[in-house]
PDB file of C-alpha atoms in Angstrom:
ATOM      1  CA  ARG C   1     -36.723 -10.100  49.582  1.00 56.00           C
ATOM      2  CA  GLY C   2     -35.232 -10.245  46.787  1.00 57.00           C
ATOM      3  CA  ARG C   3     -31.111 -11.249  47.026  1.00 57.00           C
ATOM      4  CA  PRO C   4     -28.479 -10.525  45.239  1.00 54.00           C
ATOM      5  CA  ALA C   5     -27.731 -12.789  42.451  1.00 52.00           C
ATOM      6  CA  PRO C   6     -25.006 -15.067  42.656  1.00 51.00           C
ATOM      7  CA  ARG C   7     -21.640 -15.381  41.876  1.00 50.00           C
ATOM      8  CA  ARG C   8     -22.008 -17.857  39.178  1.00 50.00           C
ATOM      9  CA  LYS C   9     -25.275 -16.747  37.848  1.00 47.00           C
ATOM     10  CA  MET C  10     -23.280 -13.296  37.071  1.00 40.00           C
ATOM     11  CA  ASN C  11     -20.299 -14.537  35.796  1.00 47.00           C
ATOM     12  CA  ARG C  12     -22.493 -16.381  33.228  1.00 44.00           C
ATOM     13  CA  ALA C  13     -24.347 -13.409  32.558  1.00 40.00           C
ATOM     14  CA  CYS C  14     -20.449 -11.063  31.788  1.00 39.00           C
ATOM     15  CA  ASP C  15     -19.827 -13.738  29.436  1.00 47.00           C
ATOM     16  CA  GLY C  16     -22.466 -13.844  27.567  1.00 45.00           C
ATOM     17  CA  ALA C  17     -20.825 -10.509  25.697  1.00 43.00           C
ATOM     18  CA  ALA C  18     -18.288 -12.745  24.972  1.00 46.00           C
ATOM     19  CA  MET C  19     -21.070 -15.408  23.635  1.00 48.00           C
ATOM     20  CA  MET C  20     -22.215 -12.690  21.060  1.00 41.00           C
ATOM     21  CA  PRO C  21     -20.728 -12.111  17.146  1.00 46.00           C
ATOM     22  CA  GLU C  22     -18.065 -11.428  16.003  1.00 48.00           C
ATOM     23  CA  CYS C  23     -18.812  -7.930  13.976  1.00 43.00           C
ATOM     24  CA  MET C  24     -20.221  -6.964  16.715  1.00 41.00           C
ATOM     25  CA  THR C  25     -18.120  -7.354  19.157  1.00 43.00           C
ATOM     26  CA  ARG C  26     -14.544  -6.914  17.083  1.00 49.00           C
ATOM     27  CA  THR C  27     -12.210  -3.560  17.101  1.00 43.00           C
ATOM     28  CA  LYS C  28     -12.514  -2.268  13.389  1.00 47.00           C
ATOM     29  CA  LYS C  29      -8.533  -2.383  12.161  1.00 57.00           C
ATOM     30  CA  LYS C  30      -6.389  -0.410   9.771  1.00 55.00           C
ATOM     31  CA  THR C  31      -5.992  -3.040   7.341  1.00 81.00           C
ATOM     32  CA  VAL C  32      -2.283  -2.864   5.103  1.00 89.00           C
ATOM     33  CA  PRO C  33      -2.276  -5.463   2.136  1.00 91.00           C
ATOM     34  CA  GLY C  34       0.500  -7.935   2.285  1.00 94.00           C
ATOM     35  CA  GLU C  35       3.665  -8.894   4.418  1.00 96.00           C
ATOM     36  CA  PRO C  36       6.563  -6.109   5.537  1.00 95.00           C
ATOM     37  CA  VAL C  37       9.541  -7.086   4.249  1.00 96.00           C
ATOM     38  CA  ASP C  38      11.700  -8.702   6.557  1.00 96.00           C
ATOM     39  CA  SER C  39      15.005 -11.117   6.830  1.00 96.00           C
ATOM     40  CA  LYS C  40      12.479 -13.457   6.519  1.00 97.00           C
ATOM     41  CA  ALA C  41      10.766 -12.785   2.924  1.00 97.00           C
ATOM     42  CA  ILE C  42      14.304 -11.314   1.415  1.00 97.00           C
ATOM     43  CA  SER C  43      15.892 -14.576   2.028  1.00 97.00           C
ATOM     44  CA  GLU C  44      12.551 -16.549   0.534  1.00 97.00           C
ATOM     45  CA  ILE C  45      12.606 -13.831  -3.042  1.00 97.00           C
ATOM     46  CA  ASN C  46      16.199 -14.434  -3.323  1.00 97.00           C
ATOM     47  CA  GLU C  47      15.662 -18.168  -3.720  1.00 96.00           C
ATOM     48  CA  ILE C  48      13.112 -18.324  -5.933  1.00 96.00           C
ATOM     49  CA  TRP C  49      14.530 -18.833  -9.814  1.00 96.00           C
ATOM     50  CA  ALA C  50      13.433 -16.060 -11.712  1.00 97.00           C
ATOM     51  CA  PHE C  51      10.033 -13.450 -12.710  1.00 97.00           C
ATOM     52  CA  THR C  52       9.534 -13.430 -16.735  1.00 96.00           C
ATOM     53  CA  HIS C  53       6.014 -11.355 -16.705  1.00 96.00           C
ATOM     54  CA  VAL C  54       5.073  -8.017 -14.400  1.00 97.00           C
ATOM     55  CA  SER C  55       1.879  -5.432 -13.972  1.00 97.00           C
ATOM     56  CA  LEU C  56       1.686  -2.090 -13.284  1.00 98.00           C
ATOM     57  CA  TRP C  57      -1.218  -1.069 -12.061  1.00 97.00           C
ATOM     58  CA  SER C  58      -2.581   2.230  -9.537  1.00 96.00           C
ATOM     59  CA  ALA C  59      -5.232   1.959  -6.901  1.00 95.00           C
ATOM     60  CA  PRO C  60      -6.673   4.538  -4.225  1.00 94.00           C
ATOM     61  CA  MET C  61      -3.707   4.789  -1.521  1.00 89.00           C
ATOM     62  CA  PRO C  62      -4.645   1.409   1.201  1.00 88.00           C
ATOM     63  CA  GLY C  63      -6.286   2.851   4.065  1.00 75.00           C
ATOM     64  CA  THR C  64      -8.438   5.585   2.194  1.00 66.00           C
ATOM     65  CA  SER C  65     -12.075   5.174   0.164  1.00 55.00           C
ATOM     66  CA  THR C  66     -11.683   4.878  -3.707  1.00 48.00           C
ATOM     67  CA  HIS C  67     -13.725   7.510  -4.110  1.00 38.00           C
ATOM     68  CA  SER C  68     -15.747  10.761  -2.990  1.00 38.00           C
ATOM     69  CA  ALA C  69     -19.369  10.876  -3.979  1.00 36.00           C
ATOM     70  CA  SER C  70     -18.780  14.702  -5.869  1.00 35.00           C
ATOM     71  CA  SER C  71     -14.982  13.682  -7.081  1.00 37.00           C
ATOM     72  CA  ALA C  72     -16.313  10.620  -8.919  1.00 38.00           C
ATOM     73  CA  GLU C  73     -19.033  13.708 -10.684  1.00 37.00           C
ATOM     74  CA  GLN C  74     -16.839  15.312 -11.358  1.00 38.00           C
ATOM     75  CA  ASP C  75     -15.182  13.435 -13.564  1.00 41.00           C
ATOM     76  CA  GLY C  76     -17.863  11.223 -15.016  1.00 40.00           C
ATOM     77  CA  GLY C  77     -16.877   8.422 -12.077  1.00 39.00           C
ATOM     78  CA  HIS C  78     -13.623   7.740 -12.752  1.00 41.00           C
ATOM     79  CA  SER C  79     -11.837   9.269 -10.604  1.00 44.00           C
ATOM     80  CA  HIS C  80      -9.092   8.690 -11.948  1.00 50.00           C
ATOM     81  CA  LYS C  81      -6.785  11.330  -9.512  1.00 56.00           C
ATOM     82  CA  GLN C  82      -7.066   9.341  -6.492  1.00 79.00           C
ATOM     83  CA  ASN C  83      -5.416   5.929  -7.566  1.00 92.00           C
ATOM     84  CA  LEU C  84      -1.860   7.174  -6.884  1.00 95.00           C
ATOM     85  CA  HIS C  85      -0.804   4.305  -5.290  1.00 96.00           C
ATOM     86  CA  GLN C  86       1.261   2.275  -7.111  1.00 97.00           C
ATOM     87  CA  VAL C  87       1.899  -1.884  -7.500  1.00 98.00           C
ATOM     88  CA  VAL C  88       3.900  -3.788  -9.206  1.00 98.00           C
ATOM     89  CA  VAL C  89       2.839  -7.739  -9.673  1.00 98.00           C
ATOM     90  CA  LEU C  90       5.785 -10.185 -10.855  1.00 98.00           C
ATOM     91  CA  ARG C  91       5.571 -13.880 -12.076  1.00 97.00           C
ATOM     92  CA  ILE C  92       7.435 -15.405 -10.779  1.00 97.00           C
ATOM     93  CA  GLN C  93       8.551 -18.538 -12.960  1.00 94.00           C
ATOM     94  CA  GLU C  94      10.004 -21.935 -11.561  1.00 84.00           C
ATOM     95  CA  PHE C  95      13.355 -23.745 -12.185  1.00 78.00           C
ATOM     96  CA  ASP C  96      11.998 -27.248 -13.964  1.00 66.00           C
ATOM     97  CA  LYS C  97       9.184 -25.439 -14.744  1.00 63.00           C
ATOM     98  CA  ASN C  98       8.212 -24.176 -18.495  1.00 63.00           C
ATOM     99  CA  ASP C  99       5.985 -21.672 -19.957  1.00 55.00           C
ATOM    100  CA  ASP C 100       3.852 -24.046 -22.161  1.00 58.00           C
ATOM    101  CA  ASP C 101       3.382 -26.849 -18.844  1.00 57.00           C
ATOM    102  CA  ASP C 102       0.175 -27.190 -16.814  1.00 55.00           C
ATOM    103  CA  GLY C 103      -0.423 -25.728 -13.499  1.00 60.00           C
ATOM    104  CA  VAL C 104      -1.097 -23.101 -11.205  1.00 70.00           C
ATOM    105  CA  ASP C 105       0.897 -19.846 -12.517  1.00 84.00           C
ATOM    106  CA  SER C 106       2.413 -17.959  -8.467  1.00 95.00           C
ATOM    107  CA  PHE C 107       2.560 -14.369  -8.491  1.00 97.00           C
ATOM    108  CA  LEU C 108       5.071 -11.698  -6.023  1.00 98.00           C
ATOM    109  CA  GLN C 109       2.909  -8.563  -5.444  1.00 98.00           C
ATOM    110  CA  LEU C 110       5.146  -5.629  -4.151  1.00 98.00           C
ATOM    111  CA  GLU C 111       4.241  -1.785  -3.113  1.00 97.00           C
ATOM    112  CA  TYR C 112       5.251   0.901  -1.025  1.00 95.00           C
ATOM    113  CA  VAL C 113       3.157   2.136   1.548  1.00 93.00           C
ATOM    114  CA  PRO C 114       3.541   4.587   3.304  1.00 88.00           C
ATOM    115  CA  ASN C 115       4.267   4.605   6.936  1.00 86.00           C
ATOM    116  CA  HIS C 116       4.388   0.941   6.787  1.00 90.00           C
ATOM    117  CA  LYS C 117       7.466   1.230   3.665  1.00 92.00           C
ATOM    118  CA  VAL C 118       7.525  -1.935   1.481  1.00 95.00           C
ATOM    119  CA  ARG C 119       5.046  -4.749   1.953  1.00 96.00           C
ATOM    120  CA  GLN C 120       4.492  -7.862  -0.192  1.00 97.00           C
ATOM    121  CA  GLN C 121       2.585 -10.995  -1.292  1.00 97.00           C
ATOM    122  CA  ARG C 122       2.772 -14.166  -3.014  1.00 96.00           C
ATOM    123  CA  THR C 123      -1.121 -14.436  -4.718  1.00 96.00           C
ATOM    124  CA  PRO C 124      -2.128 -16.827  -7.637  1.00 95.00           C
ATOM    125  CA  ASN C 125      -2.527 -14.006 -10.232  1.00 94.00           C
ATOM    126  CA  ASP C 126      -1.564 -10.728 -10.875  1.00 93.00           C
ATOM    127  CA  HIS C 127      -4.586  -8.945 -10.367  1.00 93.00           C
ATOM    128  CA  VAL C 128      -5.542  -5.742  -7.752  1.00 93.00           C
ATOM    129  CA  ASN C 129      -8.969  -5.850  -6.863  1.00 83.00           C
ATOM    130  CA  ARG C 130      -8.517  -2.414  -5.707  1.00 79.00           C
ATOM    131  CA  GLY C 131      -6.886  -0.973  -8.886  1.00 87.00           C
ATOM    132  CA  LYS C 132      -6.879   0.081 -12.307  1.00 93.00           C
ATOM    133  CA  LYS C 133      -4.401  -2.196 -14.988  1.00 94.00           C
ATOM    134  CA  ILE C 134      -1.070  -0.067 -16.213  1.00 96.00           C
ATOM    135  CA  CYS C 135       0.922  -2.633 -17.437  1.00 93.00           C
ATOM    136  CA  ASP C 136      -1.427  -5.713 -17.986  1.00 91.00           C
ATOM    137  CA  ASN C 137       1.081  -9.262 -17.696  1.00 90.00           C
ATOM    138  CA  LYS C 138       4.555  -7.681 -20.005  1.00 94.00           C
ATOM    139  CA  LEU C 139       6.635  -9.717 -20.838  1.00 94.00           C
ATOM    140  CA  VAL C 140       9.486  -8.507 -19.278  1.00 95.00           C
ATOM    141  CA  PRO C 141      12.570  -8.308 -21.572  1.00 93.00           C
ATOM    142  CA  SER C 142      14.852 -10.590 -20.290  1.00 91.00           C
ATOM    143  CA  CYS C 143      14.590 -13.322 -16.855  1.00 89.00           C
ATOM    144  CA  VAL C 144      14.144 -11.005 -13.917  1.00 96.00           C
ATOM    145  CA  TYR C 145      16.702 -13.605 -11.491  1.00 97.00           C
ATOM    146  CA  GLY C 146      15.165 -13.618  -7.923  1.00 97.00           C
ATOM    147  CA  TYR C 147      18.004 -11.999  -6.302  1.00 97.00           C
ATOM    148  CA  SER C 148      17.468  -8.853  -8.682  1.00 98.00           C
ATOM    149  CA  ILE C 149      14.359  -8.484  -6.121  1.00 98.00           C
ATOM    150  CA  ALA C 150      14.976  -9.730  -3.435  1.00 98.00           C
ATOM    151  CA  ASP C 151      18.975  -6.900  -4.252  1.00 98.00           C
ATOM    152  CA  LEU C 152      16.296  -4.130  -4.467  1.00 98.00           C
ATOM    153  CA  LEU C 153      14.121  -4.984  -1.311  1.00 98.00           C
ATOM    154  CA  GLU C 154      17.029  -5.619   1.418  1.00 97.00           C
ATOM    155  CA  ASP C 155      17.986  -1.307  -0.019  1.00 96.00           C
ATOM    156  CA  TRP C 156      14.495  -0.118   0.565  1.00 95.00           C
ATOM    157  CA  SER C 157      14.862  -2.034   4.045  1.00 92.00           C
ATOM    158  CA  GLN C 158      17.272  -0.076   5.248  1.00 89.00           C
ATOM    159  CA  ARG C 159      16.023   3.465   3.804  1.00 86.00           C
ATOM    160  CA  LYS C 160      15.131   5.817   6.215  1.00 76.00           C
ATOM    161  CA  ASP C 161      11.638   7.266   4.744  1.00 62.00           C
ATOM    162  CA  GLU C 162      12.559  10.685   3.340  1.00 62.00           C
ATOM    163  CA  GLU C 163       9.350  11.573   1.200  1.00 66.00           C
ATOM    164  CA  ASP C 164       7.431   8.643   2.693  1.00 82.00           C
ATOM    165  CA  TYR C 165       4.244  10.121   0.515  1.00 86.00           C
ATOM    166  CA  LYS C 166       6.514  10.188  -2.813  1.00 91.00           C
ATOM    167  CA  CYS C 167       8.195   6.619  -1.912  1.00 94.00           C
ATOM    168  CA  THR C 168       5.558   4.810  -3.983  1.00 95.00           C
ATOM    169  CA  VAL C 169       5.725   6.413  -6.998  1.00 96.00           C
ATOM    170  CA  THR C 170      10.048   6.111  -6.964  1.00 96.00           C
ATOM    171  CA  PHE C 171       9.828   1.672  -5.598  1.00 97.00           C
ATOM    172  CA  ALA C 172       7.262   1.141  -7.757  1.00 98.00           C
ATOM    173  CA  ALA C 173       9.388   3.055 -10.529  1.00 98.00           C
ATOM    174  CA  GLU C 174      12.796   1.429  -9.818  1.00 98.00           C
ATOM    175  CA  VAL C 175      11.002  -2.111  -9.719  1.00 98.00           C
ATOM    176  CA  MET C 176      10.224  -1.935 -12.939  1.00 98.00           C
ATOM    177  CA  LYS C 177      14.181  -0.125 -13.676  1.00 97.00           C
ATOM    178  CA  VAL C 178      14.873  -3.540 -12.233  1.00 98.00           C
ATOM    179  CA  CYS C 179      12.737  -5.411 -14.847  1.00 97.00           C
ATOM    180  CA  GLN C 180      14.100  -2.816 -17.958  1.00 96.00           C
ATOM    181  CA  LEU C 181      10.422  -1.241 -18.317  1.00 97.00           C
ATOM    182  CA  TYR C 182      10.594   2.331 -16.659  1.00 97.00           C
ATOM    183  CA  THR C 183      11.171   4.043 -19.956  1.00 96.00           C
ATOM    184  CA  GLU C 184       8.556   2.707 -21.199  1.00 96.00           C
ATOM    185  CA  TYR C 185       6.091   3.698 -18.179  1.00 97.00           C
ATOM    186  CA  LYS C 186       8.444   6.843 -17.665  1.00 97.00           C
ATOM    187  CA  THR C 187       5.947   8.758 -18.503  1.00 97.00           C
ATOM    188  CA  HIS C 188       3.449   7.590 -16.216  1.00 97.00           C
ATOM    189  CA  PHE C 189       5.448   8.007 -13.363  1.00 97.00           C
ATOM    190  CA  ASP C 190       6.089  11.232 -14.310  1.00 97.00           C
ATOM    191  CA  GLU C 191       2.730  13.055 -14.045  1.00 96.00           C
ATOM    192  CA  VAL C 192       1.676  10.472 -10.384  1.00 96.00           C
ATOM    193  CA  GLY C 193       4.934  12.049  -8.819  1.00 94.00           C
ATOM    194  CA  GLU C 194       3.532  15.497  -9.789  1.00 95.00           C
ATOM    195  CA  GLU C 195       0.412  15.142  -8.221  1.00 95.00           C
ATOM    196  CA  LEU C 196       2.083  13.081  -5.079  1.00 93.00           C
ATOM    197  CA  GLU C 197       4.019  16.555  -4.706  1.00 92.00           C
ATOM    198  CA  ARG C 198       0.763  18.688  -5.544  1.00 93.00           C
ATOM    199  CA  LEU C 199      -1.121  17.130  -3.192  1.00 90.00           C
ATOM    200  CA  GLU C 200       1.477  17.260  -0.418  1.00 86.00           C
ATOM    201  CA  LYS C 201       1.487  20.840  -0.524  1.00 89.00           C
ATOM    202  CA  GLU C 202      -2.158  21.664  -0.589  1.00 90.00           C
ATOM    203  CA  ARG C 203      -2.230  19.372   2.565  1.00 82.00           C
ATOM    204  CA  GLN C 204       1.015  21.194   4.684  1.00 82.00           C
ATOM    205  CA  ARG C 205      -1.031  24.383   3.206  1.00 87.00           C
ATOM    206  CA  LEU C 206      -3.762  23.415   4.659  1.00 88.00           C
ATOM    207  CA  GLN C 207      -2.094  21.874   8.068  1.00 85.00           C
ATOM    208  CA  LYS C 208      -1.112  25.597   7.952  1.00 85.00           C
ATOM    209  CA  GLU C 209      -4.245  27.316   7.805  1.00 83.00           C
ATOM    210  CA  GLN C 210      -5.362  24.999  10.688  1.00 85.00           C
ATOM    211  CA  GLN C 211      -2.161  25.373  13.252  1.00 83.00           C
ATOM    212  CA  ALA C 212      -2.575  29.875  12.174  1.00 81.00           C
ATOM    213  CA  ALA C 213      -6.864  29.614  13.198  1.00 83.00           C
ATOM    214  CA  VAL C 214      -5.528  27.885  16.417  1.00 83.00           C
ATOM    215  CA  VAL C 215      -3.419  30.197  17.783  1.00 78.00           C
ATOM    216  CA  GLY C 216      -6.028  33.690  16.130  1.00 76.00           C
ATOM    217  CA  ALA C 217      -8.370  31.469  18.370  1.00 79.00           C
ATOM    218  CA  ILE C 218      -5.585  31.511  22.121  1.00 81.00           C
ATOM    219  CA  ALA C 219      -4.790  35.008  20.933  1.00 74.00           C
ATOM    220  CA  THR C 220      -8.257  36.050  21.072  1.00 77.00           C
ATOM    221  CA  THR C 221      -9.675  34.142  23.935  1.00 78.00           C
ATOM    222  CA  THR C 222      -6.629  35.512  26.504  1.00 76.00           C
ATOM    223  CA  ALA C 223      -7.015  38.902  25.117  1.00 71.00           C
ATOM    224  CA  LEU C 224     -10.817  38.428  25.970  1.00 74.00           C
ATOM    225  CA  LEU C 225     -10.064  36.931  29.835  1.00 73.00           C
ATOM    226  CA  CYS C 226      -7.895  39.891  30.264  1.00 76.00           C
ATOM    227  CA  THR C 227     -10.291  42.522  29.540  1.00 73.00           C
ATOM    228  CA  VAL C 228     -12.878  40.663  31.715  1.00 66.00           C
ATOM    229  CA  GLN C 229      -9.987  40.750  34.222  1.00 63.00           C
TER     230      GLN C 229
END
């Protein structure tokens, strides 16, 4: 007659699940670029001497696929309308370093992510893997000091999420204004803003249609039940 397995062996069998490859056990999380802009981040950016160059990127919204096969085919393989998320990358200038000095450059990447507000991160270059460059490491007309960007970030950290869907372009435009380059890229920001508004209206229209369909289905079911009774 078989005996039940000892408690010790059963525990080992259960522990085996913890030894499975990480890719088979971990839960998939929605990745959000960068880190939140908190008081510590603002303080650190405030201590930066200055920013000398700026790059502007258009990228797919974080959390969405780059493009669908159908949209890529319709756009000749380049779905530029999908690249509506705006990312600004600023080149950091240290106080005791000249442009012609040898050494590793560092950059500050800034972006507004819907539902996550402004995000920031230090990077070794101005490249955004998921994006298309609009402004290529352009020299700012005059030095942009760290406190100017810190003040802007502090202001945005306290804002309410009004028209959250459009803040990605509004925030990037304000960074470019601080860098005195907004006018040069105003047309780009206007076009992106218009497309975001169009997509938001379409989303709201579909949402209303779905709600109406649910209400209609409930009404039909109620009528059928009353008829049966």
